[in-house]
Coordinates of C-alpha atoms in Angstrom, one line a residue:
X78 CA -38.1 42.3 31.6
X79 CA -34.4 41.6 31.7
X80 CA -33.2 38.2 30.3
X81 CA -29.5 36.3 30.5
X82 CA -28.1 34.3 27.8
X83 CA -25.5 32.6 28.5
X84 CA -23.8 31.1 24.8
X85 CA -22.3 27.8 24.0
X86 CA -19.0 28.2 22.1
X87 CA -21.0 27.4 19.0
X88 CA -23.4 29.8 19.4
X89 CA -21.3 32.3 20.1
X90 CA -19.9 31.4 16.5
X91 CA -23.5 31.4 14.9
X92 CA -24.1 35.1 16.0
X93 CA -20.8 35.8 15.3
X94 CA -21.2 34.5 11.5
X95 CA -24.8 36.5 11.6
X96 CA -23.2 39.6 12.1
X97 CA -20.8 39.8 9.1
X98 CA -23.4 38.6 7.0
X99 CA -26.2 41.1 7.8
X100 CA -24.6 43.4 9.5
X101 CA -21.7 44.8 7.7
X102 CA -24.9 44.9 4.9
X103 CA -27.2 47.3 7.6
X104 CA -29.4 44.2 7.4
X105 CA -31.3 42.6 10.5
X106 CA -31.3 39.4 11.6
X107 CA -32.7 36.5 13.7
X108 CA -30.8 34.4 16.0
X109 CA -32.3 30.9 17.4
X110 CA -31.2 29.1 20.5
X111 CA -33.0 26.1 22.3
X112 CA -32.8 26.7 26.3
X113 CA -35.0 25.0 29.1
X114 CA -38.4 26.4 29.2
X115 CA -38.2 27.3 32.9
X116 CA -35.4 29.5 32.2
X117 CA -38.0 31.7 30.3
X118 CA -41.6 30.9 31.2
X119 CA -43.1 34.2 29.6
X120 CA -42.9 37.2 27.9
X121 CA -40.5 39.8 25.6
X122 CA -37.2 40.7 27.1
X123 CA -33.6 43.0 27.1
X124 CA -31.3 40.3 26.8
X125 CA -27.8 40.1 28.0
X126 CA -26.1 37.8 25.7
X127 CA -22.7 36.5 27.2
X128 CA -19.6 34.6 25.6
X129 CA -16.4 33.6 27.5
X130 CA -13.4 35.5 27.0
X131 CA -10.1 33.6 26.4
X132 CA -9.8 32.7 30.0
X133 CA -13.4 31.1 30.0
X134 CA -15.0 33.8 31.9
X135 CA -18.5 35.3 31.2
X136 CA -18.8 39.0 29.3
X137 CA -21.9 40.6 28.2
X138 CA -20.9 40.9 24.7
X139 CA -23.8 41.6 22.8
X140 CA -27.7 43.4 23.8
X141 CA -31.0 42.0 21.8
X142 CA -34.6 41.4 22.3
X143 CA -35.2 37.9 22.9
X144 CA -39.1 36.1 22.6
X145 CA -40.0 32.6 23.1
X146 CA -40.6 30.5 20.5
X147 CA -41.9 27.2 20.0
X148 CA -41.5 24.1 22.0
X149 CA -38.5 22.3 20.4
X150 CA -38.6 19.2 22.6
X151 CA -40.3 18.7 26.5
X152 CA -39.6 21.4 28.2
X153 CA -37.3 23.2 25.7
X154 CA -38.4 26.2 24.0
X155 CA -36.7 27.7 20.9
X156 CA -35.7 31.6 22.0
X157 CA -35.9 33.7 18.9
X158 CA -33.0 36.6 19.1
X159 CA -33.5 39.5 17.1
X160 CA -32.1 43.5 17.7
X161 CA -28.7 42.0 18.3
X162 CA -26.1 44.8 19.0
X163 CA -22.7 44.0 19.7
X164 CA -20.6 46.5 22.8
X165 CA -18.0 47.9 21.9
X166 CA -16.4 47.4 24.8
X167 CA -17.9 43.7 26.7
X168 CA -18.4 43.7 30.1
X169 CA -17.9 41.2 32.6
X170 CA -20.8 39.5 33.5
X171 CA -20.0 38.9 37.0
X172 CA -18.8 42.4 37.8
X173 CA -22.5 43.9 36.7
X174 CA -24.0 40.6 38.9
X175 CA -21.5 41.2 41.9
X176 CA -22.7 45.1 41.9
X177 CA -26.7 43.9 42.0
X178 CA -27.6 45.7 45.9
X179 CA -27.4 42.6 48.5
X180 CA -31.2 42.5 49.0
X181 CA -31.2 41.4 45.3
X182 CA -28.7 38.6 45.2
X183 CA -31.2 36.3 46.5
X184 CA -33.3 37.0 43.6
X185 CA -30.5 37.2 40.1
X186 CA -30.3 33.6 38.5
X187 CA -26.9 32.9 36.5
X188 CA -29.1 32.4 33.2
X189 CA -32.4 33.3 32.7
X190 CA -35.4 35.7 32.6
X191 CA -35.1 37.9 36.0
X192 CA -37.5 39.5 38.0
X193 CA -39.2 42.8 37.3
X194 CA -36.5 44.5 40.7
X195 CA -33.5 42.8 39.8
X196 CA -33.9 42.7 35.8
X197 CA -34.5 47.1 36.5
X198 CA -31.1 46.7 38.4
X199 CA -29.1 44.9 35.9
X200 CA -29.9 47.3 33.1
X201 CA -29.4 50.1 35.0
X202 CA -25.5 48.6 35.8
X203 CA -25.0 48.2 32.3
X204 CA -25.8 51.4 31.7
X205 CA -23.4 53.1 34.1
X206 CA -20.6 50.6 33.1
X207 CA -21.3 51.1 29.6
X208 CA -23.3 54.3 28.5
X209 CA -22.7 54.3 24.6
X210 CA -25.0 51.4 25.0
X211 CA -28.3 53.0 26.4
X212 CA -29.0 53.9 22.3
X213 CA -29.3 50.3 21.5
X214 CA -31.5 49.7 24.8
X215 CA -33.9 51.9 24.2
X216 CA -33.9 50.8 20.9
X217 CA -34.8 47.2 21.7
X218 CA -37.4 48.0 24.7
X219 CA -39.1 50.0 22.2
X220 CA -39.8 47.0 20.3
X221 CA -40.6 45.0 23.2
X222 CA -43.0 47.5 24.3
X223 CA -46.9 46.9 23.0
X224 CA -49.1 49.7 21.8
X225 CA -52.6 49.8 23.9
X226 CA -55.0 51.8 21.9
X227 CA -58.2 50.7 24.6
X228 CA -61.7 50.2 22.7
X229 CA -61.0 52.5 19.6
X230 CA -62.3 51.1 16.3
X231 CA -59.6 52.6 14.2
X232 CA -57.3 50.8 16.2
X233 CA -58.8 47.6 16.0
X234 CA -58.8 48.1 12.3
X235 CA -55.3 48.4 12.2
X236 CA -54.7 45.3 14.3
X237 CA -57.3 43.5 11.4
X238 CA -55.1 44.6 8.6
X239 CA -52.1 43.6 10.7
X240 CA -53.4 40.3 11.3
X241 CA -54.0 39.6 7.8
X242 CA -50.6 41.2 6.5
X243 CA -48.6 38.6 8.7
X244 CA -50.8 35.7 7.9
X245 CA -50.3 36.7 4.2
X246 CA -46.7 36.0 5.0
X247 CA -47.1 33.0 6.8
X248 CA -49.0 31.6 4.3
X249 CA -46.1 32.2 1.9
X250 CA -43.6 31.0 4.1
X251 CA -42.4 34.0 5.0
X252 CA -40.8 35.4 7.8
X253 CA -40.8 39.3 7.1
X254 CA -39.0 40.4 10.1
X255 CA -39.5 44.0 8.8
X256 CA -43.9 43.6 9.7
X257 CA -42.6 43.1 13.7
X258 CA -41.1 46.4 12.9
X259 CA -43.2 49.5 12.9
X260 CA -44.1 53.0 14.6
X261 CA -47.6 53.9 15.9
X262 CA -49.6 56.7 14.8
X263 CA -48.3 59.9 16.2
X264 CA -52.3 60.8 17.2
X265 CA -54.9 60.0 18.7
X266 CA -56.7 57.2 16.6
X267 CA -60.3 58.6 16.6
X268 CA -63.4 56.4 15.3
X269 CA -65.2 59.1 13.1
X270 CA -62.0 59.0 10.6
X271 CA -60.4 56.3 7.9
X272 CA -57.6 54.8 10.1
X273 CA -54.0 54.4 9.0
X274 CA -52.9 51.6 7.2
X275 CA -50.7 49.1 8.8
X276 CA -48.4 48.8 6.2
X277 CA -48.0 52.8 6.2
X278 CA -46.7 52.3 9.7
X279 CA -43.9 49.5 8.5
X280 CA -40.6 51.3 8.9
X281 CA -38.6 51.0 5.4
X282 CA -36.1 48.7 5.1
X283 CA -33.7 47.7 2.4
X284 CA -36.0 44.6 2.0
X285 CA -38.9 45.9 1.1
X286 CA -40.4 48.8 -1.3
X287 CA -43.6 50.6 -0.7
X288 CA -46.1 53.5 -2.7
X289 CA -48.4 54.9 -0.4
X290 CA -51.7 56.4 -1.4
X291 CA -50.0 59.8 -1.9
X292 CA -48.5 59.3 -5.2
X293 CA -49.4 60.4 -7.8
X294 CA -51.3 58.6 -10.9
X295 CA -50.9 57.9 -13.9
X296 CA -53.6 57.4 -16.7
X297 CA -54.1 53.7 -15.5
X298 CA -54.4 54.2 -12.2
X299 CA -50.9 53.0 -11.2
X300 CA -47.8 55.5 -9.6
X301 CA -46.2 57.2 -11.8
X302 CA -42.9 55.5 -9.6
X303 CA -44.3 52.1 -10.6
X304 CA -43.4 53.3 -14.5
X305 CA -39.9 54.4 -13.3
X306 CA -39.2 50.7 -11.5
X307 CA -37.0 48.1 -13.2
X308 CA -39.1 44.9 -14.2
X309 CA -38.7 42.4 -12.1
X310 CA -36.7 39.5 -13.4
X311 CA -39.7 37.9 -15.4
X312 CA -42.0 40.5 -17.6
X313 CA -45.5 38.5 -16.9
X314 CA -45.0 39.4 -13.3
X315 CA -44.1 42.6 -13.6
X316 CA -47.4 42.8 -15.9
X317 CA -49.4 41.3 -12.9
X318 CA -48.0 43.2 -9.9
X319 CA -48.7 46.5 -12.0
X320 CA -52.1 45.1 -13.0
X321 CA -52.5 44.5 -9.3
X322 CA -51.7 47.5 -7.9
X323 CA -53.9 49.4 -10.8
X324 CA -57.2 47.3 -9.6
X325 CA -56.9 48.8 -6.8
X326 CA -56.0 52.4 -7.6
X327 CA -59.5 52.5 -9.4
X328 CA -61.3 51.3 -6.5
X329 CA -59.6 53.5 -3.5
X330 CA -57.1 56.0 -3.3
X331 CA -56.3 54.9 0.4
X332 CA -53.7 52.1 -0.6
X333 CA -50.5 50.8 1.3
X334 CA -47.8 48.5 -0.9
X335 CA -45.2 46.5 0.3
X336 CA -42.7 43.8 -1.6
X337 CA -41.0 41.2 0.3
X338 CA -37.9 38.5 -0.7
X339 CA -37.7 35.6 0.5
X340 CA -36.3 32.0 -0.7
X341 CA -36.1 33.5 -4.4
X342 CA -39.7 34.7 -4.5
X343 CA -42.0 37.9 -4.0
X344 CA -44.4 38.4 -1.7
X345 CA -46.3 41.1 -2.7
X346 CA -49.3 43.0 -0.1
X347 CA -51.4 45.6 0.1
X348 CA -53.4 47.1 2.6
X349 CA -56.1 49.3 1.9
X350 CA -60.2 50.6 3.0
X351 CA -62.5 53.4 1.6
X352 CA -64.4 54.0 5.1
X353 CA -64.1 55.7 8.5
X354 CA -63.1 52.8 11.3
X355 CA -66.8 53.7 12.6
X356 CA -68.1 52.2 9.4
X357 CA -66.1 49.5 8.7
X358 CA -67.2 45.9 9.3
X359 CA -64.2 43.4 9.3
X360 CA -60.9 42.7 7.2
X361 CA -61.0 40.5 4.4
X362 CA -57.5 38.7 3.3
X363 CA -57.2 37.6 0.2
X364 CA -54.0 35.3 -0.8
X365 CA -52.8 34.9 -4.5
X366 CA -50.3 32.1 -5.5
X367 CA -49.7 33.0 -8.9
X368 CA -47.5 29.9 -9.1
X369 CA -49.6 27.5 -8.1
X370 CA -52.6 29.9 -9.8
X371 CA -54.5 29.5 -6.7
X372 CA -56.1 31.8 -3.7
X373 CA -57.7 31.3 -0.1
X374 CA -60.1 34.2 1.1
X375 CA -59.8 35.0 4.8
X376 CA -62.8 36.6 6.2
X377 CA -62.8 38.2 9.8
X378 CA -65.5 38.0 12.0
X379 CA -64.5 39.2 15.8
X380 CA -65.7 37.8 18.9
X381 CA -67.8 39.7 21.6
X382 CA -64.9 40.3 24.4
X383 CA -61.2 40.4 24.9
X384 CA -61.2 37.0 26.6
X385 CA -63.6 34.1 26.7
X386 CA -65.5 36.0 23.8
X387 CA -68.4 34.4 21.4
X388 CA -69.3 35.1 18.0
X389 CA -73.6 34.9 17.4
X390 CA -73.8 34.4 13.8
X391 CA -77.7 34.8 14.3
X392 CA -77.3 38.4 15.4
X393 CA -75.0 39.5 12.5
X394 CA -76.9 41.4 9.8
X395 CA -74.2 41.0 7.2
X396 CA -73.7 37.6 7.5
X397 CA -76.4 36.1 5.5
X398 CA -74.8 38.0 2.1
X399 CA -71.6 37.6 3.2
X400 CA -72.1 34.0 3.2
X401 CA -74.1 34.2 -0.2
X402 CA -71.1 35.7 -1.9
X403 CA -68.7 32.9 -0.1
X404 CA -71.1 30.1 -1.8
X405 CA -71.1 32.1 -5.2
X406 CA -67.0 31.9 -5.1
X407 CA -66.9 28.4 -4.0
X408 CA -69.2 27.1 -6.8
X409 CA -67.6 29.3 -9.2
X410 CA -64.1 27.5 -8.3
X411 CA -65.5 24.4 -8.4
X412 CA -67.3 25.1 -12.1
X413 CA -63.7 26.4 -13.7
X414 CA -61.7 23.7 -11.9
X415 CA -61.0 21.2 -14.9
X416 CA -59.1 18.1 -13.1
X417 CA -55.8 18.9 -14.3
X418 CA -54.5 21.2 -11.5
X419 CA -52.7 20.0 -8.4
X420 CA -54.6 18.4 -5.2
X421 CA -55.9 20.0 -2.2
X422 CA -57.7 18.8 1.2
X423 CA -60.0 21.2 0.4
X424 CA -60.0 23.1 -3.1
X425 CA -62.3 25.8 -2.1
X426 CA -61.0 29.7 -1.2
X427 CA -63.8 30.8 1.6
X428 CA -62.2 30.5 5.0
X429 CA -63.8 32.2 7.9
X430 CA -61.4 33.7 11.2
X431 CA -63.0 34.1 14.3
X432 CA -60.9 36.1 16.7
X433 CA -60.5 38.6 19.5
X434 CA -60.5 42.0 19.3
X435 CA -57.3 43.5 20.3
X436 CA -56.8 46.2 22.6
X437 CA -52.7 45.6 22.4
X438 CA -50.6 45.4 19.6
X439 CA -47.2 44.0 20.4
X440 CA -44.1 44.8 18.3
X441 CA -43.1 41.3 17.3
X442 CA -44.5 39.0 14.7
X443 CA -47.3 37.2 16.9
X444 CA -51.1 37.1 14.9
X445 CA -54.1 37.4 16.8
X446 CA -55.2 34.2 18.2
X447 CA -58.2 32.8 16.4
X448 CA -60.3 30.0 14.9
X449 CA -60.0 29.6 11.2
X450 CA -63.1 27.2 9.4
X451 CA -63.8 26.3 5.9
X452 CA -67.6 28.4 4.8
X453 CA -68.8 24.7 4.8
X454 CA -67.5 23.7 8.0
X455 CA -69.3 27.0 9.3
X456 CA -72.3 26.3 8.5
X457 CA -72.0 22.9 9.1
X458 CA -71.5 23.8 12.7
X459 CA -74.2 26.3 12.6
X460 CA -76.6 23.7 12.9
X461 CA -74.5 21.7 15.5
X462 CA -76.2 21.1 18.9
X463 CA -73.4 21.9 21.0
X464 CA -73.4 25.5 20.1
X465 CA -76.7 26.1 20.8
X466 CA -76.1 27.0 24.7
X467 CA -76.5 30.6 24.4
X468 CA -79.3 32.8 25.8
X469 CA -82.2 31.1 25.1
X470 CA -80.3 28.4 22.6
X471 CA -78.7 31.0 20.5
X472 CA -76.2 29.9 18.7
X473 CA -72.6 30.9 19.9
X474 CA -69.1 30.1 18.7
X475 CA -66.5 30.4 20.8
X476 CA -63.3 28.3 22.0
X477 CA -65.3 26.6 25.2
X478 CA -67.9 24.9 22.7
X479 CA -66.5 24.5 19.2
X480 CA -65.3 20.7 19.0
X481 CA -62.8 21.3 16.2
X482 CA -60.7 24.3 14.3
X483 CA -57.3 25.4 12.6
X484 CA -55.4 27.3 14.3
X485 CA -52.6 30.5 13.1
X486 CA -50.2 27.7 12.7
X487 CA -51.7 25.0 11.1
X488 CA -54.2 27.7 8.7
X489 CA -51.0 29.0 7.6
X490 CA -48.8 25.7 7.1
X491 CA -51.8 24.3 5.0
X492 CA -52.3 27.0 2.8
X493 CA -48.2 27.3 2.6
X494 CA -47.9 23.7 1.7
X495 CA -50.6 23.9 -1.1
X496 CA -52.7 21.6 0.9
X497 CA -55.7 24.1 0.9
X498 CA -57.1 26.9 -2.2
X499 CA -58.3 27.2 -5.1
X500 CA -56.8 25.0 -8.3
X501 CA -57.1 25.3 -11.7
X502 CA -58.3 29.2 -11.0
X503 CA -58.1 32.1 -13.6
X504 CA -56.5 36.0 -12.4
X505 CA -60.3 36.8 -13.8
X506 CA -61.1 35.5 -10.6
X507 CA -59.1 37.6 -8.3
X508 CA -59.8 40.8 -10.0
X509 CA -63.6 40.1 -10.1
X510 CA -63.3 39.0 -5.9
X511 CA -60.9 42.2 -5.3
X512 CA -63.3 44.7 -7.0
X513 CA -66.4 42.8 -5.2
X514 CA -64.9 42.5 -1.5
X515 CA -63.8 45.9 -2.2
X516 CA -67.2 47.5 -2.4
X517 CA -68.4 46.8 1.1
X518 CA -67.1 48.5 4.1
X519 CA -64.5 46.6 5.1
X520 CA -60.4 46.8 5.5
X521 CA -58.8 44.7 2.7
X522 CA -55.5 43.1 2.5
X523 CA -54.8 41.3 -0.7
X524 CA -51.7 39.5 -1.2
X525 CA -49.8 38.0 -4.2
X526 CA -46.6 35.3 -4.0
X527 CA -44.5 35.6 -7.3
X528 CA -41.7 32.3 -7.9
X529 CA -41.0 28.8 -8.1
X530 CA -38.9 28.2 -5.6
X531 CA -40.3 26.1 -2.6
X532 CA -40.9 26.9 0.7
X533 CA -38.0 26.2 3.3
X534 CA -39.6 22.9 4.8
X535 CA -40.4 21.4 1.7
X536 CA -36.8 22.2 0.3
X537 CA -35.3 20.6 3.3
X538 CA -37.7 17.4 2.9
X539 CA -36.0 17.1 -0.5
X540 CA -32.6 17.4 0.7
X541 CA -33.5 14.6 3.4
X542 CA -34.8 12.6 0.8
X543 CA -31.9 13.3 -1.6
X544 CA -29.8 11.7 1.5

């Protein structure tokens, strides 16, 4: 889809200021803009971002991929603007909507997402009018276009361990532009073989660092590179990312790295499974807050269809242990939490996902839509009447008869905000939970958030309060 934006005089200035900062730098950025929510009701799209020229009228002066955000206000929507590449040479925006065929005037709007016809004629005008331009298109509608990889099993593992990599971020507070970012496998994704790891399929970027499975070792199990790495600014977390990264290496040699930077801290994940996408089970995410010294484990569970889906917890065979290891980690944080660390709405780490599987993966930074509940809310609800309206009074969960559940957003804002996880909890504890999780059949994502610094809301709720 085709899209018009049509910029104020100051936000023409804010992209403008964008660009010299992370552009001259080869850096990408993100643009916001609030618009009216009927000016773009759905979707991903090529936009046309126009500025007036000295004489106030409208030129096409840069090309981006633009995706709705969320509602600001009623019926505003913030418009998230990333891709942004400036023309060389603007165009007027009138001459491109003057040369639209007559039988598709009726159908252009000045500002705005356009229809499929007159969208397809728009960027085939620019095109003519400005060829050098088509490398930037192409660029952008290749990361609006999704990847459909149909009922394949190794593809829905990679759409797990892409799920839990961008809620890792979230949880951190991150953004992470670079995980919207990444090329599908070359192949055929075939069920009878390990699939590729999401994060192998991250492009590089001057944000983040990566060692793939393919290095080599050395005597502790960490790459060699690793040895050849400046420490990070403090020498304890250097210690502890290599540590990391070495509990692994002795469980798998199937292990994808990458370290983000963000607000003055490190957000460190990795992806990896020992098993063919036939074999595997699920996804577990485990987040570490070495900071706060406190974790949340994510554990997936998928539901039966695409859309309007359930999830029979009777009719799982690996529940019932799964579970039992969830009550053995809760009761272990409760028994080493001594009073003295911070507060939590809920101070255990076993959280439970229930989601679709996916058949699409876009190229943007959207998660997998999906009920997150405490293990004690699970069970609690387990024994709830008003999922017992499967066949024959199974019991079913699914969004048309759970009463209550976190979503992406608020999951992720909790456990960013400290308000849920683990307190008080030794790195005994996350090695011991990596190496356990680790022997089952299932893809793993474990995460670890290095700093002191804040996250962004709760630095701006100080600066209001500094007011």
């Amino acid at each position: 889809m085709v899209a018009i934006i049509k910029c104020e005089g100051f936000e023409y200035g804010d992209v403008r200021t964008l660009e010299e900062i992370y552009r001259s730098r080869r850096l990408e950025y993100e643009w916001t803009l609030i618009r009216k929510e009927e000016l773009f009701p759905k979707g991903r799209h090529l936009a046309l971002i126009a500025a007036q020229d000295d004489y106030g009228r409208y030129e096409v002066k840069y090309v981006g991929k633009c995706v709705r955000g969320r509602t600001a206000a009623d019926s505003v929507k913030q418009l998230r603007v990333s891709h942004v590449r400036r023309l060389q040479h603007p165009v007027p925006l009138s001459e491109l909507l003057d040369a639209v065929p007559r039988h598709l005037q009726r159908h252009l709007v000045a500002e705005g997402q356009q229809t499929k016809t007159a969208g397809s004629e728009l960027r085939r005008l620019l095109l003519e009018h400005r060829p050098e331009v088509r490398d930037a298109v192409d660029e952008i509608e290749g990361a609006i276009s999704s990847w459909d990889f149909g009922p394949s099993r190794a593809g829905q593992a990679v759409s797990l361990q892409r799920d839990g990599t961008l809620i890792s971020a979230r949880m951190a507070g991150f953004r992470a532009l670079d995980l919207a970012e990444w090329d599908p496998p070359a192949e055929e994704l075939y069920d009878d073989r390990m699939p590729p790891l999401f994060l192998d399929l991250v492009a590089e970027s001057s944000s983040s660092g990566s060692q793939g499975q393919s290095e080599p070792q050395d005597q502790t199990g960490r790459p060699e590179t690793m040895a050849a790495q400046p420490a990070l600014e403090d020498h304890l977390i250097a210690h502890d990312t290599h540590t990391m990264r070495g509990w692994l290496s002795e469980a798998t040699d199937h292990v994808a790295w990458r370290e983000f930077r963000e607000h003055g801290r490190t957000l460190l994940v990795g992806n990896a499974n020992r098993a063919t996408a036939e074999r595997l089970l699920g996804c577990d995410v485990i987040f570490y807050n070495v900071s706060r010294n406190s974790m949340v484990l994510v554990q997936y569970k998928k539901l039966d269809a695409e859309k309007g889906g359930f999830y029979y917890p009777n009719s799982d065979g690996n529940l019932a242990k799964e579970l039992r290891r969830m009550r053995a980690l809760d009761r272990y944080a409760a028994s080493v939490a001594d009073g003295s660390g911070e507060q939590r709405l809920d101070a255990n780490p076993s959280w439970i996902k229930l989601c679709h599987p996916r058949s699409v993966l876009p190229h943007t930074s959207e998660m997998i839509y999906g009920m997150y509940f405490s293990r004690r809310q699970f069970e609690s609800l387990r024994q709830d009447a008003r999922l017992k309206d499967g066949r024959q009074g199974a019991v079913r969960f699914g969004y048309k008869n759970v009463p209550g559940y976190l979503d992406n957003t608020l999951f992720t804002r909790l456990v960013e905000t400290g308000q849920i996880g683990t307190t008080g909890i030794s790195s005994d504890l996350v090695r011991q939970q990596v190496f356990r999780t680790f022997r089952g059949q299932r893809d793993l994502v474990i995460a670890a958030l290095y700093g002191d610094e804040p996250p962004q809301a709760e630095r701006n709720a100080r600066r209001r309060m500094s007011k």
